[in-house]
Coordinates of C-alpha atoms and ligand atoms in Angstrom, one line a residue:
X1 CA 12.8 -0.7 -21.3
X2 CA 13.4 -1.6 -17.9
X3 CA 10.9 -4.1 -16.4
X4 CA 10.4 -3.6 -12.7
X5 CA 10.6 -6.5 -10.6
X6 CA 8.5 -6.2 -7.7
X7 CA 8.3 -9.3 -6.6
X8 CA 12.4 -9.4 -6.7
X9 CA 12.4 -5.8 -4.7
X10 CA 9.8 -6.9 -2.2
X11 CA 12.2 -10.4 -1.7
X12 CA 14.9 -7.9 -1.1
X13 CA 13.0 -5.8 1.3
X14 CA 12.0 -9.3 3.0
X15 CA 15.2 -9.5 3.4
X16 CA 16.4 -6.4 5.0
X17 CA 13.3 -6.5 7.5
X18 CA 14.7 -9.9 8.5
X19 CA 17.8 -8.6 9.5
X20 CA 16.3 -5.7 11.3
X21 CA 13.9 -7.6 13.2
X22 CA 16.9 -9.7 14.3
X23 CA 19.1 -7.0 15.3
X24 CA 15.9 -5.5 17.2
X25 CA 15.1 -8.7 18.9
X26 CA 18.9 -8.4 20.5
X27 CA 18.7 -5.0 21.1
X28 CA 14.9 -4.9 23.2
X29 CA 14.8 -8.3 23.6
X30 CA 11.0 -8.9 21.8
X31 CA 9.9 -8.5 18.6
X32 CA 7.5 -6.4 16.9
X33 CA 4.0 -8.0 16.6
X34 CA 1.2 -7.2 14.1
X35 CA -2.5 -8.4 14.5
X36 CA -4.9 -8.7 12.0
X37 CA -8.8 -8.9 12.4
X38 CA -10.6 -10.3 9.8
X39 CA -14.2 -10.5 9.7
X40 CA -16.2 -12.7 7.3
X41 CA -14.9 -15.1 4.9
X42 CA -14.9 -13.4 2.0
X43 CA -12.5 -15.8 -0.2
X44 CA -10.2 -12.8 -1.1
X45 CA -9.6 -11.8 2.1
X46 CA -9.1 -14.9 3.4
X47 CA -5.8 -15.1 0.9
X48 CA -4.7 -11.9 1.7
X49 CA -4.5 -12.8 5.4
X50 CA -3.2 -15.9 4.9
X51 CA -0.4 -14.3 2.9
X52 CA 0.2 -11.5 5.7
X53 CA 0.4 -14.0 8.2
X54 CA 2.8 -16.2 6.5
X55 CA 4.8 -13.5 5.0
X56 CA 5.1 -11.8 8.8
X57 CA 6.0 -14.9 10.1
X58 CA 9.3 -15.5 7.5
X59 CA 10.6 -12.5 8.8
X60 CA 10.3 -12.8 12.0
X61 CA 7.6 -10.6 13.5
X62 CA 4.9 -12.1 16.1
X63 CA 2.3 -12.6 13.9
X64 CA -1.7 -13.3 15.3
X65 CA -4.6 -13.2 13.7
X66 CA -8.3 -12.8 14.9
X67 CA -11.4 -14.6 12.9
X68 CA -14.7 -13.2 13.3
X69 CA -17.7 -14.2 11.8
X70 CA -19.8 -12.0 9.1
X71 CA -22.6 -11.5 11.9
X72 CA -19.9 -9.8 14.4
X73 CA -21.5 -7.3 16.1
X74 CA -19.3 -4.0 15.6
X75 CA -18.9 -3.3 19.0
X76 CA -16.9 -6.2 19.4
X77 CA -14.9 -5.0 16.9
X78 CA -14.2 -2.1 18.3
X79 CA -13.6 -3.5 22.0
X80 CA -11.6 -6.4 20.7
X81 CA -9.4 -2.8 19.2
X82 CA -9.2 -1.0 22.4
X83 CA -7.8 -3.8 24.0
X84 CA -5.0 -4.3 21.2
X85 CA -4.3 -0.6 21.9
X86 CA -3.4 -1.4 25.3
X87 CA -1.5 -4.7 24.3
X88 CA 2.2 -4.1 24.6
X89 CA 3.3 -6.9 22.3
X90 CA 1.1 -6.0 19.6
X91 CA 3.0 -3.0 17.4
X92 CA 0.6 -3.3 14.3
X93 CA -3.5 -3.7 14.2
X94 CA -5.0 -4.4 10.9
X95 CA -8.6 -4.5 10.1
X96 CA -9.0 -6.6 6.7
X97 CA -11.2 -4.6 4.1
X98 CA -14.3 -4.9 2.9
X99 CA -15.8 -5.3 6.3
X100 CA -19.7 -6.3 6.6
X101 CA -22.0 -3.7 5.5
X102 CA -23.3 -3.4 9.2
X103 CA -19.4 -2.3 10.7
X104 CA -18.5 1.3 10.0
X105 CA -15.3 1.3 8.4
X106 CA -14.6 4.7 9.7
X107 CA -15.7 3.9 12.8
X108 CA -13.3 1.2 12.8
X109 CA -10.4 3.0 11.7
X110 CA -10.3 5.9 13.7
X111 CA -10.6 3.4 17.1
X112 CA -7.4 2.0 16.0
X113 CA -4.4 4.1 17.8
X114 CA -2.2 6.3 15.3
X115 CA 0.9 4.4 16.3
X116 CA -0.7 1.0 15.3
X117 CA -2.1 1.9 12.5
X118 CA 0.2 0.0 9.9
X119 CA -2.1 0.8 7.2
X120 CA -1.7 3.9 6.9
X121 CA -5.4 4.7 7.2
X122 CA -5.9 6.7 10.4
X123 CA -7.0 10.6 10.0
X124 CA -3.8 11.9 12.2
X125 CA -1.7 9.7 9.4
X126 CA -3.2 10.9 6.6
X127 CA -2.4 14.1 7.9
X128 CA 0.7 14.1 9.1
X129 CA 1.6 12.3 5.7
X130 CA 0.2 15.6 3.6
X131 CA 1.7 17.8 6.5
X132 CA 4.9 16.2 5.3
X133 CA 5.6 15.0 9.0
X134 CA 6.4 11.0 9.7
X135 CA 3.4 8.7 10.0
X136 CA 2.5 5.8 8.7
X137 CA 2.0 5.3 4.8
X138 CA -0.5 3.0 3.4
X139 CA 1.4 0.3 1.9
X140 CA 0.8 0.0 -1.5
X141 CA 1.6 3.5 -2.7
X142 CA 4.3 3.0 -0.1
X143 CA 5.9 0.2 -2.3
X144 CA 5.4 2.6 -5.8
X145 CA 7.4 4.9 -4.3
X146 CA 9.8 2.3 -3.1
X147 CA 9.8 1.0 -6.9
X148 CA 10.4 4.5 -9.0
X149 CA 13.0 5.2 -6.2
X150 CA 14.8 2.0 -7.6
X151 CA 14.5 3.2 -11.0
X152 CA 15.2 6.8 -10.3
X153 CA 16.6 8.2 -7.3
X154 CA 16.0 11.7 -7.9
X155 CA 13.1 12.8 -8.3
X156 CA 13.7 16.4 -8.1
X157 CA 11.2 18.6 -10.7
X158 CA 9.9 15.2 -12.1
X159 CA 6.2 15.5 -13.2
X160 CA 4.0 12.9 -12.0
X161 CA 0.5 12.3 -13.3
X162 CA -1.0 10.1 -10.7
X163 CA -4.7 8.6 -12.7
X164 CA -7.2 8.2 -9.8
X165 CA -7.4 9.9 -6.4
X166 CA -8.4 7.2 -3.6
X167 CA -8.3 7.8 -0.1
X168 CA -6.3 4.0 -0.5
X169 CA -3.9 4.7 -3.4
X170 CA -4.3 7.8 -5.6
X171 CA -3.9 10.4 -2.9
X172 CA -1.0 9.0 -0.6
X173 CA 0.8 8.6 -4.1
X174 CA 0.9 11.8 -4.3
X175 CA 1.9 13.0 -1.2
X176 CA 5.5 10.9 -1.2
X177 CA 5.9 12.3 -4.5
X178 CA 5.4 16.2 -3.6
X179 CA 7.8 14.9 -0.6
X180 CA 10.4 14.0 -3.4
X181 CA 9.8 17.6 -5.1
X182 CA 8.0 16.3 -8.1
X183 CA 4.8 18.9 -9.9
X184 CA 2.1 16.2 -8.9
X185 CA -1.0 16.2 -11.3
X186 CA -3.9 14.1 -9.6
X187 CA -6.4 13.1 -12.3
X188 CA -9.5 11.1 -12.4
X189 CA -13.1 9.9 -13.7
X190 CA -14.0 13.7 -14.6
X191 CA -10.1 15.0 -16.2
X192 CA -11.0 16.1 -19.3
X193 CA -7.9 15.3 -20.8
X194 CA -6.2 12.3 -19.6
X195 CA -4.4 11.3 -22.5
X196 CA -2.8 15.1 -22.5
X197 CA -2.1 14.9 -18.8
X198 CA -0.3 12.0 -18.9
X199 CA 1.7 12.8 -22.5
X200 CA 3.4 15.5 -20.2
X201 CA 4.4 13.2 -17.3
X202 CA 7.7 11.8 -16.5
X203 CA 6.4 9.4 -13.9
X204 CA 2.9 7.8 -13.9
X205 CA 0.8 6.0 -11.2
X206 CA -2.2 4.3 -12.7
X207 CA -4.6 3.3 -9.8
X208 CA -7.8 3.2 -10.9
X209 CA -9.7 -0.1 -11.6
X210 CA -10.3 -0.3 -15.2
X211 CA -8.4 -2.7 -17.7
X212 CA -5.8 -1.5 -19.6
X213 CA -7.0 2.1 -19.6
X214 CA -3.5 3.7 -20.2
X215 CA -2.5 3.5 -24.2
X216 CA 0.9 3.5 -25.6
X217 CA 0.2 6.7 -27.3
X218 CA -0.5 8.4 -23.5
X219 CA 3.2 7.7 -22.6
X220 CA 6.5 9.8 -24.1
X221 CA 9.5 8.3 -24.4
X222 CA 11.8 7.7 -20.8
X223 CA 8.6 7.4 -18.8
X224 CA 8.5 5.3 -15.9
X225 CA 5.0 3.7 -15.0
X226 CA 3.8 2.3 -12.0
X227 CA 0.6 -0.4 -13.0
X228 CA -1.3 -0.4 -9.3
X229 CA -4.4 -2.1 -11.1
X230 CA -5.3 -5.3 -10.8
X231 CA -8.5 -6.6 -13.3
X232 CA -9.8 -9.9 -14.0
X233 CA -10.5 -10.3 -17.4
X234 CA -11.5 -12.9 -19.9
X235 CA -7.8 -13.0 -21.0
X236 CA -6.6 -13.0 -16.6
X237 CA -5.1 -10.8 -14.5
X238 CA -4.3 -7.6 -16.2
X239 CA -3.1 -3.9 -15.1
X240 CA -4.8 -0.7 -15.4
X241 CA -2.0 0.4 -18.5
X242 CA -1.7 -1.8 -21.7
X243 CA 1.1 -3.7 -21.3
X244 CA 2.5 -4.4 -24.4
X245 CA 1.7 -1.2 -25.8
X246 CA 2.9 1.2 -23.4
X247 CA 6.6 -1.5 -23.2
X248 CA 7.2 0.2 -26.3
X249 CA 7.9 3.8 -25.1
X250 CA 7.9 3.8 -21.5
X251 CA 11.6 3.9 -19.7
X252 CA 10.6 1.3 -16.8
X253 CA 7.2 -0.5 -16.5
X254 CA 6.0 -2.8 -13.8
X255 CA 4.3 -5.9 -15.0
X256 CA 0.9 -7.2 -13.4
X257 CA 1.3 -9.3 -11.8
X258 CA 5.0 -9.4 -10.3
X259 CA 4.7 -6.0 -10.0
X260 CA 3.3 -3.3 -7.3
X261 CA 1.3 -6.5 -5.4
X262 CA 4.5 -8.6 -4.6
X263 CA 5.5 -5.0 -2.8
X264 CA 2.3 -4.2 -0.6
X265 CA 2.6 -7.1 1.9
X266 CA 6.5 -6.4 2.2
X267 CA 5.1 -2.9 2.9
X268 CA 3.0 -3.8 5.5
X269 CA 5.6 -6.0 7.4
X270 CA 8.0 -2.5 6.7
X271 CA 5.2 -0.6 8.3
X272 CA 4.7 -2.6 11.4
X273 CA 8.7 -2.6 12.3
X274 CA 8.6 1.1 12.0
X275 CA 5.7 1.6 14.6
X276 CA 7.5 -0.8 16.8
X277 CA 10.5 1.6 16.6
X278 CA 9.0 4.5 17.0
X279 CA 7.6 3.2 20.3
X280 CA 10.5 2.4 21.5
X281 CA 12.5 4.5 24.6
Ligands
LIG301 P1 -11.0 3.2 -6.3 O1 -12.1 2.6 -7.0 O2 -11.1 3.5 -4.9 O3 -10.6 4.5 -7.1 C1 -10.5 4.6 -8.4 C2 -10.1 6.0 -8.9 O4 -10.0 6.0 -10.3 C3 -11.2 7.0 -8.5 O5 -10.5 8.1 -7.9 C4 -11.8 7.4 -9.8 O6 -12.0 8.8 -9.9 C5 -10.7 7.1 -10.8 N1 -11.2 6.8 -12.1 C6 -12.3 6.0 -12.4 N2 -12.5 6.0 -13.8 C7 -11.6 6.8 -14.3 C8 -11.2 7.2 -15.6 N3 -12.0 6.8 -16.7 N4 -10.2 8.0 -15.8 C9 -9.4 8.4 -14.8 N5 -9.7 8.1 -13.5 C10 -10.7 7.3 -13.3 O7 -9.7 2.2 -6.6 P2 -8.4 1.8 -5.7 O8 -8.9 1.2 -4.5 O9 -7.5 3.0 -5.7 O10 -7.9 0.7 -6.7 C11 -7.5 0.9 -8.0 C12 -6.9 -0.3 -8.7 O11 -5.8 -0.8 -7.9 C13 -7.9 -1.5 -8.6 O12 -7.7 -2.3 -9.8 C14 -7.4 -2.3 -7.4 O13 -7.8 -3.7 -7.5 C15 -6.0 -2.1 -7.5 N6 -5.2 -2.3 -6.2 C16 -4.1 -2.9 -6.2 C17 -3.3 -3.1 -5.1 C18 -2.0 -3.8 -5.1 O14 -1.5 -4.2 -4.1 N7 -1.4 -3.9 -6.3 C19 -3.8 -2.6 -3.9 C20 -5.0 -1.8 -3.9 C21 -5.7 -1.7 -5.1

């Protein structure tokens, strides 16, 4: 069984991004730049930021962020947006998620502009993405992709059973992998048999949420499976497939953690290079 190192792919992505930021900053003389807002001070959040940040920084980008407290009003939110729009030296705006229950998160979204939107998130992304046009691709099925790729360049005629169908994960999944000319099956909480879907798949993305819900008897032989989940449990951090279990047939498996997480943020630095190009004259 092959055990996918994410965190070894995303230090090699890291590293590639590096170099490209370097040969951009020669070629346009600037860098690209991604801001993040975050609101609140959720502790979560505040990691994730913190590990943006630093992670944006090693590789070279401009990197800002912009604290706002819980009680932010939203139309400071969305001003503060407008005027990142307009900012020349900002390629990439972020809104850290959850936001307070008083912000609309669509709202919020759709004021950040297409080209900036290095989540992935905007409505002219998502469809350009299922148009099969170029846009920007939320990053962590971004980094799935980027990991069965690894394990198997050609996807042609593969089946993928992709278990859960969020706006974040589940359904951007399957778009790259309809892309690649696989049969995508998109299941979820009311697929009546999930254990049937998935015995027929070649590739499967589990992003749903709950601990260890794919068995070792849902998986045939020379499977590769891509573990998005990420549970705390009494026993710690665990995936949304049973690890041990599945290890047994599966052809690759990514581990949680050191899996899909490591890849996200290198993702999201990926993402905010390629809106900086695509800006460019
Ligand atoms: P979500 O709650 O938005 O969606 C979960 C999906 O799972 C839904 O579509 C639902 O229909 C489906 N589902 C629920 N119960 C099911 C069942 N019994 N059988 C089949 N499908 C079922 O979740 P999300 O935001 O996509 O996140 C999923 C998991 O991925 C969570 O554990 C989350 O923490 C993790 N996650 C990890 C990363 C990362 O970087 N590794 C990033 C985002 C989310």
């Amino acid at each position: 069984m092959i055990l996918i190192d994410g965190k070894k792919a995303a230090e090699e992505l890291r590293e590639e991004l590096k170099k490209e930021v370097s040969d951009l900053k020669a070629k346009y003389n600037k860098v690209p730049g991604l801001t993040v807002i975050l609101i609140g001070d959720m502790a979560p959040s505040q990691i994730y930021v913190r590990n943006k940040e630093k992670s944006a920084k090693e590789v070279g980008l401009k990197s800002d962020v912009i604290r706002y407290p819980d009680s932010a009003e939203e139309k400071v939110i969305l001003d503060k947006i407008k005027e990142l729009n307009l900012d020349d030296t900002v390629s990439g705006i972020l809104v850290q998620l959850p936001l307070p229950k008083h912000i609309n998160k669509q709202k919020v979204i759709e004021a950040i502009h297409p080209s900036k939107d290095v989540d992935g998130f905007h409505p002219m992304n998502v469809g350009n993405l299922s148009s099969g046009y170029e846009s920007s691709v939320p990053c962590t099925p971004l980094g799935c992709y980027l990991l069965i790729k690894k394990v198997e360049p050609n996807l042609n005629g593969k089946k993928a059973v992709i278990v859960g169908r969020s706006n974040l994960n589940g359904k951007p999944m399957t778009q790259l992998l309809l892309k690649e000319n696989c049969t995508v099956t998109i299941t979820h909480s009311r697929t009546k048999d999930l254990k049937g879907e998935c015995l027929e798949a070649d590739i499967i993305v589990a992003a749903v949420g709950i601990p260890e819900l794919v068995k070792g008897d849902w998986v045939k032989k020379d499977t590769i499976v891509i573990d998005v989940g990420i549970n705390k449990t009494d026993k710690g951090i665990v995936g949304d497939v049973a690890f041990d279990e599945v290890s047994k047939n599966a052809k690759a498996l990514t581990p949680v953690p050191g899996g899909v997480g490591p890849m996200t943020i290198a993702c999201l630095l990926k993402n905010t290079i390629d809106c900086f190009k695509r800006t460019q004259v």
